[in-house]
Short mmCIF file of C-alpha atoms (C1' of nucleotides) in Angstrom, two decimals:
data_model
loop_
_atom_site.label_atom_id
_atom_site.label_comp_id
_atom_site.label_asym_id
_atom_site.label_seq_id
_atom_site.Cartn_x
_atom_site.Cartn_y
_atom_site.Cartn_z
CA UNK I 18 -37.33 -90.86 33.87
CA UNK I 19 -40.79 -90.82 35.64
CA UNK I 20 -38.92 -90.78 39.07
CA UNK I 21 -37.11 -87.39 37.72
CA UNK I 22 -39.82 -85.51 36.58
CA UNK I 23 -41.40 -86.46 40.22
CA UNK I 24 -38.65 -85.06 42.08
CA UNK I 25 -38.54 -81.74 40.01
CA UNK I 26 -42.10 -81.52 40.51
CA UNK I 27 -41.70 -81.67 44.48
CA UNK I 28 -38.63 -79.47 44.15
CA UNK I 29 -40.73 -76.71 41.70
CA UNK I 30 -43.38 -76.35 43.59
CA UNK I 31 -41.96 -75.67 46.86
CA UNK I 32 -39.52 -73.36 44.97
CA UNK I 33 -42.41 -71.11 43.57
CA UNK I 34 -44.22 -71.45 46.61
CA UNK I 35 -41.27 -70.14 49.06
CA UNK I 36 -39.83 -67.70 46.80
CA UNK I 37 -43.33 -66.24 46.46
CA UNK I 38 -43.58 -65.87 49.98
CA UNK I 39 -40.13 -64.10 50.57
CA UNK I 40 -40.80 -62.04 47.82
CA UNK I 41 -43.99 -61.13 49.54
CA UNK I 42 -42.04 -60.70 52.87
CA UNK I 43 -39.53 -57.75 51.07
CA UNK I 44 -42.25 -56.01 49.68
CA UNK I 45 -44.03 -56.01 52.99
CA UNK I 46 -41.48 -54.77 54.94
CA UNK I 47 -40.90 -51.97 52.44
CA UNK I 48 -44.66 -51.16 52.25
CA UNK I 49 -45.85 -51.04 55.95
CA UNK I 50 -44.53 -47.94 56.46
CA UNK I 51 -46.85 -46.50 53.81
CA UNK I 52 -49.66 -48.25 55.02
CA UNK I 53 -49.49 -50.64 52.17
CA UNK I 54 -49.89 -54.44 51.48
CA UNK I 55 -47.91 -56.24 48.76
CA UNK I 56 -51.37 -56.95 46.88
CA UNK I 57 -52.66 -53.50 47.34
CA UNK I 58 -49.21 -52.25 45.99
CA UNK I 59 -49.77 -54.52 42.71
CA UNK I 60 -52.91 -52.26 42.45
CA UNK I 61 -51.44 -49.17 42.70
CA UNK I 62 -48.93 -50.28 39.85
CA UNK I 63 -51.70 -51.07 37.56
CA UNK I 64 -53.78 -47.92 38.65
CA UNK I 65 -50.50 -45.70 38.07
CA UNK I 66 -50.57 -47.36 34.62
CA UNK I 67 -54.06 -47.35 33.80
CA UNK I 68 -56.22 -45.13 35.76
CA UNK I 69 -59.90 -45.16 36.20
CA UNK I 70 -60.74 -48.59 34.82
CA UNK I 71 -63.57 -51.20 36.23
CA UNK I 72 -62.85 -53.49 38.68
CA UNK I 73 -62.92 -56.43 36.47
CA UNK I 74 -60.43 -54.78 34.01
CA UNK I 75 -58.57 -54.34 37.84
CA UNK I 76 -59.16 -57.80 38.22
CA UNK I 77 -57.76 -59.15 35.27
CA UNK I 78 -54.57 -56.97 35.25
CA UNK I 79 -53.39 -57.82 38.79
CA UNK I 80 -55.24 -61.72 38.57
CA UNK I 81 -57.36 -61.47 40.96
CA UNK I 82 -61.15 -62.42 41.21
CA UNK I 83 -63.79 -60.29 42.74
CA UNK I 84 -64.15 -62.20 45.99
CA UNK I 85 -60.80 -60.88 46.73
CA UNK I 86 -60.78 -57.57 44.98
CA UNK I 87 -64.17 -55.94 46.29
CA UNK I 88 -62.86 -55.78 50.15
CA UNK I 89 -59.49 -55.12 48.95
CA UNK I 90 -60.50 -52.01 46.94
CA UNK I 91 -62.73 -50.75 49.65
CA UNK I 92 -59.71 -51.01 52.42
CA UNK I 93 -57.74 -49.17 49.90
CA UNK I 94 -60.51 -46.35 49.49
CA UNK I 95 -60.82 -46.11 52.98
CA UNK I 96 -57.20 -45.45 53.52
CA UNK I 97 -57.66 -42.77 50.73
CA UNK I 98 -55.69 -44.57 47.77
CA UNK I 99 -58.79 -44.40 45.63
CA UNK I 100 -62.48 -44.25 45.15
CA UNK I 101 -64.52 -46.50 43.72
CA UNK I 102 -67.80 -45.01 41.75
CA UNK I 103 -70.62 -46.82 39.87
CA UNK I 104 -70.68 -45.67 36.51
CA UNK I 105 -73.57 -43.88 35.44
CA UNK I 106 -73.76 -45.35 31.40
CA UNK I 107 -73.93 -48.98 32.81
CA UNK I 108 -74.59 -49.77 36.18
CA UNK I 109 -73.30 -52.61 36.63
CA UNK I 110 -69.60 -51.08 36.47
CA UNK I 111 -67.66 -49.54 39.08
CA UNK I 112 -64.76 -47.47 38.44
CA UNK I 113 -61.81 -47.15 40.17
CA UNK I 114 -59.99 -43.92 40.02
CA UNK I 115 -56.67 -42.74 42.13
CA UNK I 116 -56.73 -40.20 44.87
CA UNK I 117 -54.18 -37.37 45.17
CA UNK I 118 -52.38 -39.03 47.79
CA UNK I 119 -51.83 -42.05 45.24
CA UNK I 120 -50.25 -39.48 43.01
CA UNK I 121 -48.39 -37.87 45.62
CA UNK I 122 -46.91 -40.75 47.05
CA UNK I 123 -46.03 -42.33 43.86
CA UNK I 124 -42.42 -41.98 43.38
CA UNK I 125 -41.50 -41.92 47.22
CA UNK I 126 -42.82 -45.40 47.00
CA UNK I 127 -41.52 -46.91 44.00
CA UNK I 128 -38.20 -45.42 44.54
CA UNK I 129 -38.21 -46.62 48.30
CA UNK I 130 -38.86 -50.20 46.84
CA UNK I 131 -36.33 -49.97 43.78
CA UNK I 132 -33.85 -48.81 46.70
CA UNK I 133 -34.73 -51.89 48.92
CA UNK I 134 -34.30 -54.31 45.45
CA UNK I 135 -30.89 -52.91 44.29
CA UNK I 136 -29.80 -54.46 48.33
CA UNK I 137 -30.28 -58.14 46.94
CA UNK I 138 -27.68 -57.27 43.96
CA UNK I 139 -29.83 -58.87 40.98
CA UNK I 140 -27.76 -58.62 37.84
CA UNK I 141 -29.86 -57.72 35.09
CA UNK I 142 -29.51 -60.85 33.01
CA UNK I 143 -30.34 -62.30 36.26
CA UNK I 144 -33.98 -60.63 36.20
CA UNK I 145 -34.69 -61.42 32.39
CA UNK I 146 -33.58 -64.77 32.41
CA UNK I 147 -35.89 -65.56 35.47
CA UNK I 148 -38.71 -63.60 33.93
CA UNK I 149 -38.39 -65.23 30.94
CA UNK I 150 -38.56 -68.64 32.80
CA UNK I 151 -41.58 -67.41 34.80
CA UNK I 152 -43.48 -66.31 31.99
CA UNK I 153 -42.89 -69.55 30.18
CA UNK I 154 -44.15 -71.38 32.99
CA UNK I 155 -47.25 -69.31 33.38
CA UNK I 156 -48.42 -69.55 30.11
CA UNK I 157 -48.29 -73.02 29.78
CA UNK I 158 -50.21 -73.44 32.86
CA UNK I 159 -52.62 -71.25 31.58
CA UNK I 160 -52.88 -72.80 28.34
CA UNK I 161 -53.54 -76.21 30.46
CA UNK I 162 -56.65 -74.84 32.19
CA UNK I 163 -57.88 -73.65 28.66
CA UNK I 164 -58.31 -77.66 27.91
CA UNK V 24 -30.36 -47.12 33.71
CA UNK V 25 -32.29 -46.97 36.96
CA UNK V 26 -35.47 -46.83 34.98
CA UNK V 27 -34.50 -50.55 33.28
CA UNK V 28 -34.65 -51.62 36.99
CA UNK V 29 -37.40 -50.05 38.02
CA UNK V 30 -39.26 -51.36 34.94
CA UNK V 31 -38.12 -55.21 35.76
CA UNK V 32 -38.72 -54.97 39.38
CA UNK V 33 -42.60 -53.67 38.34
CA UNK V 34 -42.74 -57.22 36.07
CA UNK V 35 -41.28 -59.99 38.17
CA UNK V 36 -42.99 -58.88 41.22
CA UNK V 37 -46.03 -59.36 38.86
CA UNK V 38 -44.41 -62.45 37.15
CA UNK V 39 -43.86 -63.90 40.57
CA UNK V 40 -47.19 -63.15 41.91
CA UNK V 41 -49.32 -64.36 39.03
CA UNK V 42 -47.22 -67.46 37.99
CA UNK V 43 -47.48 -68.57 41.86
CA UNK V 44 -51.16 -67.92 41.65
CA UNK V 45 -51.71 -70.11 38.53
CA UNK V 46 -49.44 -72.86 39.86
CA UNK V 47 -51.63 -73.09 43.38
CA UNK V 48 -54.48 -72.96 40.99
CA UNK V 49 -53.31 -76.08 38.96
CA UNK V 50 -52.62 -77.72 42.15
CA UNK V 51 -55.76 -77.06 43.75
CA UNK V 52 -57.63 -78.41 41.14
CA UNK V 53 -55.85 -81.84 41.02
CA UNK V 54 -55.60 -81.88 44.86
CA UNK V 55 -59.50 -81.02 45.70
CA UNK V 56 -61.11 -84.69 44.95
CA UNK V 57 -58.60 -85.70 47.58
CA UNK V 58 -59.73 -82.94 50.15
CA UNK V 59 -56.31 -81.49 50.01
CA UNK V 60 -55.29 -77.66 49.61
CA UNK V 61 -51.86 -76.99 48.28
CA UNK V 62 -50.53 -75.51 51.50
CA UNK V 63 -51.60 -79.42 52.68
CA UNK V 64 -50.06 -80.86 50.09
CA UNK V 65 -46.61 -79.42 50.88
CA UNK V 66 -46.99 -80.53 54.34
CA UNK V 67 -47.74 -84.08 53.02
CA UNK V 68 -44.65 -83.76 51.02
CA UNK V 69 -42.59 -82.87 53.84
CA UNK V 70 -43.84 -85.84 55.92
CA UNK V 71 -43.35 -88.47 53.54
CA UNK V 72 -39.82 -87.85 53.36
CA UNK V 73 -39.49 -87.06 57.07
CA UNK V 74 -42.53 -88.57 59.44
CA UNK V 75 -42.56 -87.64 62.94
CA UNK V 76 -41.22 -83.94 62.80
CA UNK V 77 -42.09 -81.21 65.48
CA UNK V 78 -44.38 -78.09 64.45
CA UNK V 79 -41.20 -75.90 64.45
CA UNK V 80 -39.25 -78.53 62.27
CA UNK V 81 -42.27 -78.83 59.72
CA UNK V 82 -42.64 -75.27 59.57
CA UNK V 83 -39.02 -74.57 58.68
CA UNK V 84 -39.38 -77.30 56.25
CA UNK V 85 -42.07 -75.61 54.34
CA UNK V 86 -41.28 -72.13 55.05
CA UNK V 87 -44.76 -71.13 57.11
CA UNK V 88 -44.64 -69.74 61.21
CA UNK V 89 -46.84 -71.06 64.06
CA UNK V 90 -49.86 -68.88 63.32
CA UNK V 91 -50.53 -70.72 59.80
CA UNK V 92 -49.38 -73.95 60.66
CA UNK V 93 -51.41 -74.88 63.74
CA UNK V 94 -54.81 -74.72 62.38
CA UNK V 95 -53.83 -76.06 59.25
CA UNK V 96 -52.29 -79.28 60.95
CA UNK V 97 -55.49 -79.11 63.21
CA UNK V 98 -57.45 -79.47 60.34
CA UNK V 99 -55.47 -82.04 58.61
CA UNK V 100 -55.85 -83.83 61.98
CA UNK V 101 -59.67 -83.81 61.73
CA UNK V 102 -59.64 -85.25 58.02
CA UNK V 103 -57.20 -87.92 59.42
CA UNK V 104 -54.25 -87.48 57.48
CA UNK V 105 -51.98 -87.30 60.48
CA UNK V 106 -52.03 -87.10 64.17
CA UNK V 107 -50.44 -84.32 66.68
CA UNK V 108 -48.67 -85.60 70.13
CA UNK V 109 -47.47 -83.75 72.67
CA UNK V 110 -43.58 -85.22 73.59
CA UNK V 111 -43.25 -86.68 76.55
CA UNK V 112 -39.36 -85.72 76.70
CA UNK V 113 -40.27 -82.06 76.14
CA UNK V 114 -43.55 -80.68 76.67
CA UNK V 115 -43.24 -77.83 74.39
CA UNK V 116 -43.26 -79.98 71.43
CA UNK V 117 -45.65 -81.29 69.71
CA UNK V 118 -44.92 -84.36 67.18
CA UNK V 119 -46.57 -84.44 63.67
CA UNK V 120 -46.90 -88.03 62.67
CA UNK V 121 -48.83 -89.71 59.07
CA UNK V 122 -51.47 -91.84 59.41
CA UNK V 123 -52.15 -94.65 57.62
CA UNK V 124 -54.29 -92.87 55.40
CA UNK V 125 -51.59 -90.67 53.87
CA UNK V 126 -49.21 -93.58 53.56
CA UNK V 127 -52.06 -95.24 51.53
CA UNK V 128 -52.81 -92.66 49.52
CA UNK V 129 -49.38 -91.55 48.97
CA UNK V 130 -48.80 -92.96 45.29
CA UNK V 131 -52.48 -92.39 44.09
CA UNK V 132 -52.30 -88.56 44.87
CA UNK V 133 -48.52 -88.02 43.78
CA UNK V 134 -49.21 -90.04 40.53
CA UNK V 135 -52.22 -87.98 40.04
CA UNK V 136 -50.40 -84.59 40.28
CA UNK V 137 -47.53 -86.00 37.86
CA UNK V 138 -49.94 -86.64 35.27
CA UNK V 139 -51.38 -83.25 35.27
CA UNK V 140 -47.96 -81.78 35.19
CA UNK V 141 -47.17 -83.72 32.51
CA UNK V 142 -49.97 -82.20 30.53
CA UNK V 143 -48.12 -78.83 30.64
CA UNK V 144 -45.19 -80.16 28.29
CA UNK V 145 -42.50 -78.80 30.23
CA UNK V 146 -39.14 -79.90 29.21
CA UNK V 147 -36.63 -81.27 31.67
CA UNK V 148 -34.37 -78.45 30.93
CA UNK V 149 -36.88 -76.10 31.30
CA UNK V 150 -37.82 -77.39 34.92
CA UNK V 151 -33.64 -77.11 35.98
CA UNK V 152 -32.97 -73.50 34.84
CA UNK V 153 -36.01 -72.22 36.61
CA UNK V 154 -35.58 -73.82 39.50
CA UNK V 155 -31.89 -72.83 39.54
CA UNK V 156 -33.13 -69.15 38.90
CA UNK V 157 -35.76 -69.52 41.65
CA UNK V 158 -33.46 -70.73 43.85
CA UNK V 159 -31.25 -68.08 43.17
CA UNK V 160 -33.26 -65.51 43.99
CA UNK V 161 -34.51 -66.88 47.05
CA UNK V 162 -31.26 -66.98 48.29
CA UNK V 163 -30.56 -63.36 47.63
CA UNK V 164 -33.55 -62.76 49.31
CA UNK V 165 -33.12 -64.47 52.27
CA UNK V 166 -29.55 -62.65 52.64
CA UNK V 167 -31.01 -59.15 52.35
CA UNK V 168 -33.23 -60.37 55.29
CA UNK V 169 -30.42 -61.06 57.54
CA UNK V 170 -28.53 -57.63 57.09
"C1'" DC X 15 -31.64 -74.59 93.76
"C1'" DA X 16 -33.81 -70.74 92.24
"C1'" DC X 17 -35.37 -67.04 88.73
"C1'" DG X 18 -34.64 -64.61 84.83
"C1'" DA X 19 -33.93 -65.90 80.10
"C1'" DT X 20 -35.16 -68.93 75.76
"C1'" DT X 21 -38.03 -71.71 73.28
"C1'" DT X 22 -42.31 -73.67 71.30
"C1'" DA X 23 -47.12 -73.65 70.48
"C1'" DA X 24 -51.43 -71.65 70.70
"C1'" DT X 25 -53.93 -67.71 69.75
"C1'" DC X 26 -55.42 -63.12 68.10
"C1'" DG X 27 -56.00 -59.09 64.56
"C1'" DT X 28 -55.90 -57.93 60.23
"C1'" DA X 29 -55.53 -59.25 54.90
"C1'" DT X 30 -55.34 -62.33 51.12
"C1'" DA X 31 -57.35 -65.83 48.14
"C1'" DC X 32 -61.35 -68.41 45.26
"C1'" DG X 33 -64.83 -71.12 44.28
"C1'" DA X 34 -69.78 -70.33 44.58
"C1'" DT X 35 -74.09 -68.03 45.32
"C1'" DT X 36 -76.92 -64.24 45.17
"C1'" DC X 37 -78.59 -59.73 42.76
"C1'" DA X 38 -79.40 -55.95 40.08
"C1'" DA X 39 -78.40 -54.25 35.40
"C1'" DA X 40 -78.04 -54.84 30.95
"C1'" DT X 41 -78.46 -57.60 26.21
"C1'" DT X 42 -80.45 -60.79 23.66
"C1'" DA X 43 -84.00 -63.63 21.59
"C1'" DT X 44 -88.32 -64.48 20.28
"C1'" DA Z 26 -91.61 -55.37 24.28
"C1'" DT Z 27 -91.03 -59.10 27.28
"C1'" DA Z 28 -88.65 -62.93 28.66
"C1'" DA Z 29 -84.51 -65.48 28.94
"C1'" DT Z 30 -79.47 -64.70 29.50
"C1'" DT Z 31 -75.76 -62.41 30.47
"C1'" DT Z 32 -72.61 -59.76 32.75
"C1'" DG Z 33 -70.59 -57.39 36.92
"C1'" DA Z 34 -70.09 -56.63 41.69
"C1'" DA Z 35 -70.96 -57.82 46.21
"C1'" DT Z 36 -71.43 -61.63 49.53
"C1'" DC Z 37 -70.48 -65.83 51.71
"C1'" DG Z 38 -67.56 -70.05 53.84
"C1'" DT Z 39 -63.36 -72.31 53.89
"C1'" DA Z 40 -58.51 -71.91 53.67
"C1'" DT Z 41 -54.49 -69.76 53.88
"C1'" DA Z 42 -50.36 -66.39 56.00
"C1'" DC Z 43 -47.93 -63.29 59.16
"C1'" DG Z 44 -46.42 -60.48 62.97
"C1'" DA Z 45 -47.77 -59.88 67.75
"C1'" DT Z 46 -48.61 -61.69 72.04
"C1'" DT Z 47 -49.71 -64.87 75.58
"C1'" DA Z 48 -48.74 -69.22 78.16
"C1'" DA Z 49 -46.54 -73.08 79.31
"C1'" DA Z 50 -41.97 -75.98 79.72
"C1'" DT Z 51 -36.95 -75.95 79.90
"C1'" DC Z 52 -32.50 -74.13 80.35
"C1'" DG Z 53 -28.92 -71.48 82.35
"C1'" DT Z 54 -26.14 -68.97 85.77
"C1'" DG Z 55 -25.32 -67.55 90.32
#
DNA sequence: CACGATTTAATCGTATACGATTCAAATTAT
DNA sequence: ATAATTTGAATCGTATACGATTAAATCGTG
């Protein structure tokens, strides 16, 4: 009984680790021509939905802390995807706003990504099933942290 | 139709990314007292099963390239978990062998990890379902790469 | 046997990640 | 209103990651 769980733990942590790695590689290859990395693309996805938000809000949306986000957003600013502006009302906040480049290339990028995903022949049901399981695990992992 | 897939893509890439992150954090907190990181633990798991293998073989087992593995294994050597030895028969190969410390602490570490995982209350069936889906995705991602 | 092709590690450059610390601005409490 | 606390970003130190390049050893074929 205990042994079963132990073996599953091992298999699961490898499965999550390696699948995430492969996933990253797929996105990396597709995004490279646009000069984007996978995490940067996630930031764009978040901002395409909610433009002009603070670093803190953005961090919560993509699940990243300031230590990772600050230098990453600066790099994206240098490349012209967005700009950072210190808030006037509350100078602790920094608003992140998309530049024209990000709006203009949105369709091209997302279509190219979807094109590549289609090549994997993943059925709709598979998607939904996997996502449901991941979210289940995700919420249980976060619950535990709060104890 | 296309829209459905596009939305799912977005959700799935976030789900994979964030779940992997939470997973890493859980392991990180458990492993920190032992002076281990999550990827280093995966290396130990691989070596506990197959001791004395080459860097290349180890890289295949954990899904990491030499650029990541070389410095990581060196750090683990400095901490006394293992040692690197240039092969005599074929000097291109470097064998990685576990030190006593790794054997001695094996049970303590794995038991502590399992203890923490149990706290998440993940049912056996959930494990199996999730893992099956992850492996499905994993193999489809790798298939695509080979085209 | 020689020499080009291949294999295996190491190294380099760039980009994440995260916890801890620092610092300035804003809010709260006295 | 000023001190104490809290908050939001930036910074620092350490450890991954990965593709590309380099270097050394071995192999394969003429």
